[in-house]
GROMACS .gro file of C-alpha atoms in nm:
model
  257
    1UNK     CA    1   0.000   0.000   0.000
    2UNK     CA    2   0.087   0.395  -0.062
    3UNK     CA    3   0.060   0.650   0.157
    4UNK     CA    4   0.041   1.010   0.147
    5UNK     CA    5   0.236   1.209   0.244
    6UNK     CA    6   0.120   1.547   0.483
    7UNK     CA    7   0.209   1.801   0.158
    8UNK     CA    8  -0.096   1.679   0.053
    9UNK     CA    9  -0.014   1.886  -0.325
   10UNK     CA   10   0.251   1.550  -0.377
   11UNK     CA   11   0.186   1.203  -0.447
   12UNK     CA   12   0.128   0.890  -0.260
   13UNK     CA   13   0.463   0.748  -0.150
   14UNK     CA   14   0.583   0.455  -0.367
   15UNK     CA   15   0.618   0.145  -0.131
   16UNK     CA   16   0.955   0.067   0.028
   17UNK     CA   17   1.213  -0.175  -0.144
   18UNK     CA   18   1.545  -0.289  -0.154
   19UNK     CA   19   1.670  -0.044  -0.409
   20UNK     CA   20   1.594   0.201  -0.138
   21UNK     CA   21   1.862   0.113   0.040
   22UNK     CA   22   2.234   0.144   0.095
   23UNK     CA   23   2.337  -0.229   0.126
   24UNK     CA   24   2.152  -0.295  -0.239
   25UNK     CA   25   2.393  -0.032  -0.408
   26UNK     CA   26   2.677  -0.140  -0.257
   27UNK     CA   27   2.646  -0.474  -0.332
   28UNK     CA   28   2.549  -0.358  -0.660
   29UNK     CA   29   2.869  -0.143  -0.733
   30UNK     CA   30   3.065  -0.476  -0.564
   31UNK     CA   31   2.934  -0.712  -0.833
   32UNK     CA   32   3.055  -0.423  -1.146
   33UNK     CA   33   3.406  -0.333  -0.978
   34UNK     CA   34   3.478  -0.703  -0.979
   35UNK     CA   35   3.294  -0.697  -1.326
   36UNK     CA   36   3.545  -0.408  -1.463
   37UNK     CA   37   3.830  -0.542  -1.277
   38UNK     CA   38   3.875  -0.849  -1.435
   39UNK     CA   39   3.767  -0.676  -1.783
   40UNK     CA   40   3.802  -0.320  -1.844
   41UNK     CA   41   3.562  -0.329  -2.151
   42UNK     CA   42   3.273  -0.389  -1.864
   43UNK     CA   43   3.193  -0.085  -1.739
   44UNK     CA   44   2.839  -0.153  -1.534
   45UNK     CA   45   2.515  -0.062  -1.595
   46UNK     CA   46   2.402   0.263  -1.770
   47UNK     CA   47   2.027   0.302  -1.640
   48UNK     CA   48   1.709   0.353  -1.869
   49UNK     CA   49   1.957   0.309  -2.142
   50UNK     CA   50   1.660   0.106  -2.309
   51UNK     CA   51   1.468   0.434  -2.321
   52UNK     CA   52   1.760   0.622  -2.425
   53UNK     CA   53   1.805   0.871  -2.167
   54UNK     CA   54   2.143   0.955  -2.133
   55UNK     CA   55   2.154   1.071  -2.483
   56UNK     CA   56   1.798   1.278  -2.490
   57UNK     CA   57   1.935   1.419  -2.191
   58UNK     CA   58   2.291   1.541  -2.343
   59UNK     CA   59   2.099   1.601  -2.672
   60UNK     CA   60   1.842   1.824  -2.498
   61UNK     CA   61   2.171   1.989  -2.352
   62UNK     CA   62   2.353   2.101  -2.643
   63UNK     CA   63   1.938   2.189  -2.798
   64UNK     CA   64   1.838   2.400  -2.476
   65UNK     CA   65   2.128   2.479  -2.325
   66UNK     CA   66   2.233   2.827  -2.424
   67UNK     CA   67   1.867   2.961  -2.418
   68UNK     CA   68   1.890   2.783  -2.082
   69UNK     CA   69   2.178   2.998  -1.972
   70UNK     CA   70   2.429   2.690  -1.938
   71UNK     CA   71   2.736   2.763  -2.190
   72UNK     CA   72   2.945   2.448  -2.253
   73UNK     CA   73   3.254   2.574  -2.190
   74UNK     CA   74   3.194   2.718  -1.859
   75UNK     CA   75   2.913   2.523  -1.683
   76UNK     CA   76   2.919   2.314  -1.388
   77UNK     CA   77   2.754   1.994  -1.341
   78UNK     CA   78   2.694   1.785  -1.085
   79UNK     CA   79   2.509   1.462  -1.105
   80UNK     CA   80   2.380   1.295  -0.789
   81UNK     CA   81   2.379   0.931  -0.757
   82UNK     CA   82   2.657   0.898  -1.044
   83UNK     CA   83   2.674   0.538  -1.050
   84UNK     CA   84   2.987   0.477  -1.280
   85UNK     CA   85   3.001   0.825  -1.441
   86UNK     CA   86   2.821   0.735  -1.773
   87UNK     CA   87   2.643   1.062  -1.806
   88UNK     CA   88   2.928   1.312  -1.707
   89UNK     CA   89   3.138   1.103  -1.962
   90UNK     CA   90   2.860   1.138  -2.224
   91UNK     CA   91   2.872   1.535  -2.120
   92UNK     CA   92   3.282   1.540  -2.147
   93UNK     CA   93   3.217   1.366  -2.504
   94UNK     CA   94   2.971   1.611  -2.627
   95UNK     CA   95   3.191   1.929  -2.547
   96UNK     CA   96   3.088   1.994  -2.229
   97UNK     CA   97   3.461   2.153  -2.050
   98UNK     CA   98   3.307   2.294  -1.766
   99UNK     CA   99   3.376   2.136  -1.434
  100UNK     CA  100   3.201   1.789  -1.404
  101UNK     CA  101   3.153   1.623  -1.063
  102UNK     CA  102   2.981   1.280  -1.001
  103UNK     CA  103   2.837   1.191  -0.613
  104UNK     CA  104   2.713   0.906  -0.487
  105UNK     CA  105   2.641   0.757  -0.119
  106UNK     CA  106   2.819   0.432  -0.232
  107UNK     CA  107   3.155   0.419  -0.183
  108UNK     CA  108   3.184   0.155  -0.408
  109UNK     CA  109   2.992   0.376  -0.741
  110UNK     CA  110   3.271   0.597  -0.723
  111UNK     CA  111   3.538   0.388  -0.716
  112UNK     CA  112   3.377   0.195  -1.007
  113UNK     CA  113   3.352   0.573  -1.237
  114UNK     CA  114   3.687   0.694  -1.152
  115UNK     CA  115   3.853   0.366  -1.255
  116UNK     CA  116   3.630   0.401  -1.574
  117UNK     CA  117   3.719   0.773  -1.651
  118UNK     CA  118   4.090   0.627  -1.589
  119UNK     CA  119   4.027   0.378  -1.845
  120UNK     CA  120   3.882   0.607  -2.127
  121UNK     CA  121   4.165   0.868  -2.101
  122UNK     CA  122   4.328   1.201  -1.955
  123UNK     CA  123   4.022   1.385  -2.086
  124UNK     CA  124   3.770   1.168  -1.877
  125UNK     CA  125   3.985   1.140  -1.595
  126UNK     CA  126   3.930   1.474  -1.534
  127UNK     CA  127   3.549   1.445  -1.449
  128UNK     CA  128   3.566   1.463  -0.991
  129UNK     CA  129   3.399   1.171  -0.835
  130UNK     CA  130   3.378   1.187  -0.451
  131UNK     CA  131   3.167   0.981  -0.203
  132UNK     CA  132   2.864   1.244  -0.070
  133UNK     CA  133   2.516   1.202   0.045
  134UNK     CA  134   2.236   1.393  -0.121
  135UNK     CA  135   2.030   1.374   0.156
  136UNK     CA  136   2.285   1.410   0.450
  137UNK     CA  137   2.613   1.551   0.335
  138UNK     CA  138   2.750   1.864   0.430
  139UNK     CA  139   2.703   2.128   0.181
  140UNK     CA  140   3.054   2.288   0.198
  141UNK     CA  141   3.192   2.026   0.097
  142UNK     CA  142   3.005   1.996  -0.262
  143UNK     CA  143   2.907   2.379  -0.369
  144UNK     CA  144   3.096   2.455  -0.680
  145UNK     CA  145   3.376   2.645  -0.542
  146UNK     CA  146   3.294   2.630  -0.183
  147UNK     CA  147   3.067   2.919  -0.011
  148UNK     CA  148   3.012   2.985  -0.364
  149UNK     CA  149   2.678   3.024  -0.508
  150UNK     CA  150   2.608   2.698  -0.600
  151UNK     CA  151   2.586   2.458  -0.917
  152UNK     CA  152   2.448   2.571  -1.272
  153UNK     CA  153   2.322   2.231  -1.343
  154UNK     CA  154   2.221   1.937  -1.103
  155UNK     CA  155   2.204   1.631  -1.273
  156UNK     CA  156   1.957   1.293  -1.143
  157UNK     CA  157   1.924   0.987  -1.375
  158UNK     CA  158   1.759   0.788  -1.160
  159UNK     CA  159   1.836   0.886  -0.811
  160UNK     CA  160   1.496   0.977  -0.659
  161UNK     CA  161   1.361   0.699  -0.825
  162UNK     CA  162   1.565   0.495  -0.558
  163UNK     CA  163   1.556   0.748  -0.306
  164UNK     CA  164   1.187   0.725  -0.292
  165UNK     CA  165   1.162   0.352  -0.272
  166UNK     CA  166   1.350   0.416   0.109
  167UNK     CA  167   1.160   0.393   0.414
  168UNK     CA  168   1.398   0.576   0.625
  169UNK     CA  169   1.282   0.870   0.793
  170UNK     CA  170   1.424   1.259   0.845
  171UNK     CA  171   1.448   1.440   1.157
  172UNK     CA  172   1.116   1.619   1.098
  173UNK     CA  173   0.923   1.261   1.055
  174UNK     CA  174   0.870   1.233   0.720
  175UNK     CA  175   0.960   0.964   0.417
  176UNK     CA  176   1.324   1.113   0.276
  177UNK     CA  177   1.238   1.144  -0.046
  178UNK     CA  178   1.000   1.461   0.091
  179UNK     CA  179   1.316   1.644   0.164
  180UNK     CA  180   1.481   1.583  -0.209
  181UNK     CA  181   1.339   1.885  -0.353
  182UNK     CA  182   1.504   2.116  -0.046
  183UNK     CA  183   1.858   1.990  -0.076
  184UNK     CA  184   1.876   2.005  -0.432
  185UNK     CA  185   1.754   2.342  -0.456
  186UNK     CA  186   2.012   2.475  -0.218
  187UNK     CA  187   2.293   2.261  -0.472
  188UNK     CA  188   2.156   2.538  -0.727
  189UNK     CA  189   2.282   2.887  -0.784
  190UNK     CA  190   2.016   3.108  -0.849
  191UNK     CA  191   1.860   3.086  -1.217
  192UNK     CA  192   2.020   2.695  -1.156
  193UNK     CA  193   1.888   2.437  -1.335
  194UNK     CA  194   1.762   2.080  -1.206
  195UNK     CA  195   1.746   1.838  -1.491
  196UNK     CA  196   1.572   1.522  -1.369
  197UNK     CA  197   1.462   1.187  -1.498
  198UNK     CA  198   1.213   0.965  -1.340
  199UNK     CA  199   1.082   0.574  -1.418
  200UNK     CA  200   0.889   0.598  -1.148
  201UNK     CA  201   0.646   0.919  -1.170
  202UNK     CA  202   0.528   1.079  -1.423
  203UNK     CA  203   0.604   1.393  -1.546
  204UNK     CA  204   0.278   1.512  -1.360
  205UNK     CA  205   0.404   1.374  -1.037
  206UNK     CA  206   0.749   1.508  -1.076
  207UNK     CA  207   0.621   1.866  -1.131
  208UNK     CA  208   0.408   1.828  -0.811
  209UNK     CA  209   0.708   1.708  -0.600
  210UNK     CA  210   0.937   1.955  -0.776
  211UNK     CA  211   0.759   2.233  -0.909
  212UNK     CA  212   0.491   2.327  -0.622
  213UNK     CA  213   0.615   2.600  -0.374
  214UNK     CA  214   0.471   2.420  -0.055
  215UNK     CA  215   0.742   2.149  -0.154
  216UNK     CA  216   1.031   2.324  -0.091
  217UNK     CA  217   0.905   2.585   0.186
  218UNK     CA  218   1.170   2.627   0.476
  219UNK     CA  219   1.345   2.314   0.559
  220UNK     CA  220   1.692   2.335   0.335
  221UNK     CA  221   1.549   2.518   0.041
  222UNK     CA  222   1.661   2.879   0.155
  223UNK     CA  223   1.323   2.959   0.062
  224UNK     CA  224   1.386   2.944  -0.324
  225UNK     CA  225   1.176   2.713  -0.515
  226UNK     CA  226   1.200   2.513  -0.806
  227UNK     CA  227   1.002   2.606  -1.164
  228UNK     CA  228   0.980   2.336  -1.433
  229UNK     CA  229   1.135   2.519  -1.731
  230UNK     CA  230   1.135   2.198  -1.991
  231UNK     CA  231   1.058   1.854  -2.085
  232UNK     CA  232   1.222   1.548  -2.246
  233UNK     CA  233   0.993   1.390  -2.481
  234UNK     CA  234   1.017   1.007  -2.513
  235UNK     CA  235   0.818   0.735  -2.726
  236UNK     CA  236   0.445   0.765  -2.589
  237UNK     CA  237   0.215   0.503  -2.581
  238UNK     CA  238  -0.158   0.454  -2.533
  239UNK     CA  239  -0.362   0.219  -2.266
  240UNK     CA  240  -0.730   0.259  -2.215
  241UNK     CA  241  -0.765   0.558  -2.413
  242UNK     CA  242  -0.494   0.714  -2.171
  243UNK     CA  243  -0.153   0.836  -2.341
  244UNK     CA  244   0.127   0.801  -2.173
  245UNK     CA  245   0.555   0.763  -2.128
  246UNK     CA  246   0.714   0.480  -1.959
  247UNK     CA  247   1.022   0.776  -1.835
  248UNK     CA  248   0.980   1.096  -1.786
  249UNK     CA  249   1.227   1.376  -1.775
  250UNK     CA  250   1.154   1.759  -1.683
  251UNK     CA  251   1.403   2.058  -1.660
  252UNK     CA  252   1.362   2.321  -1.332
  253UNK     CA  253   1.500   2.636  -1.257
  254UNK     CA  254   1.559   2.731  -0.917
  255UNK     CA  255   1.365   3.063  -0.884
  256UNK     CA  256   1.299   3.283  -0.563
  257UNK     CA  257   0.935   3.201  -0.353
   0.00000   0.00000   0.00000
């Protein structure tokens, strides 16, 4: 069973599951690393590659970017929950020179990309990997420089999917994932842009835990708030006279309340 949470403007919590937790990742990220170690061609899993993301997203990049306000030769990225770095690679590929910085809470994810970005060459062992929490980690450590203003572009592929399948609970009571929005808006500089792409809402259900003031009110947010900006569009399909996506991505821009 769902439940709701108390915002009641954002969906019903997806029910908890072992991808919402630390000990599936890291034995994930075990499994590759051995994977890669014993042949370098292996380098893990690249998620919703079946739907093609990681290119629409880079594609939708060098489309949007510059009436977007993100020049590729100066913009910084960070993804959260890099995994083995296939994105920020993907970015490097395309052009993208800015500084590039991959996070994950898995210990094991990063050691898995940097060996990767060792393996493709000088120009992709440039892109920063370093073990942070999204949800927990200490700001200073990650703003782009530090006490700076924050990120141009925050990168997800996947990581509040698996945040929101947690059960864990935040100091003020409530499911994590309710806090997502908060911390990633205080990642952004102002004018910032969230890029974000989902299996498991829809792009309705992403704007309502994203784009909806009341979501990001106090808390970590600084009081900005996040407005969706663009869309990805994938292959639709139709059930039941109801049209629909199996991914969704949306672009936000972190705007004053």
């Amino acid at each position: 069973m769902s439940t709701t949470p108390p915002e009641a403007a954002t969906p019903a919590h997806l029910d908890p599951s072992e991808l919402g937790t630390k000990q599936y990742w890291d034995n994930l990220y075990a499994t590759e690393l051995s994977n890669h170690d014993s042949n370098p061609a292996d380098e893990g899993t690249v998620w919703f590659d079946d739907s093609d993301a990681e290119n629409k997203m880079v594609a939708f990049l060098d489309d949007a970017g510059a009436e977007l306000g993100l020049d590729r030769a100066t913009t910084s990225a960070l993804d959260l929950g890099c995994g083995n770095g296939s994105l920020l690679f993907a970015l490097r590929d395309d052009g993208w020179a800015g500084r590039l910085v991959g996070v994950d809470y898995s210990e094991r994810s990063v050691r898995l990309a940097v060996a990767v970005g060792e393996g493709r060459g000088a120009d992709k062992a440039d892109v920063e990997f370093t073990v942070w929490d999204v949800l927990r980690g200490d700001f200073a450590v990650i703003v782009d420089p530090p006490d700076a203003a924050g990120w141009d572009l925050v990168l997800d592929k996947g990581t509040f999917d698996a945040v929101s399948l947690s059960d864990e609970r935040d100091a003020r009571g409530r499911r994590i994932c309710e806090g997502y929005g908060e911390r990633v808006a205080r990642l952004l500089r102002p004018g910032g842009k969230f890029l974000v792409t989902s299996c498991n809402w829809t792009e309705k259900e992403l704007e309502a835990w994203f784009g909806r003031k009341n979501t990001l009110d106090g808390g970590d947010s600084g009081g900005a708030r996040l407005r969706q900006v663009a869309r990805i569009e994938y292959p639709s399909f139709s059930f039941g006279g109801v049209k629909g996506q199996t991914i969704s991505t949306l672009c936000f821009e972190k705007v004053d309340a």
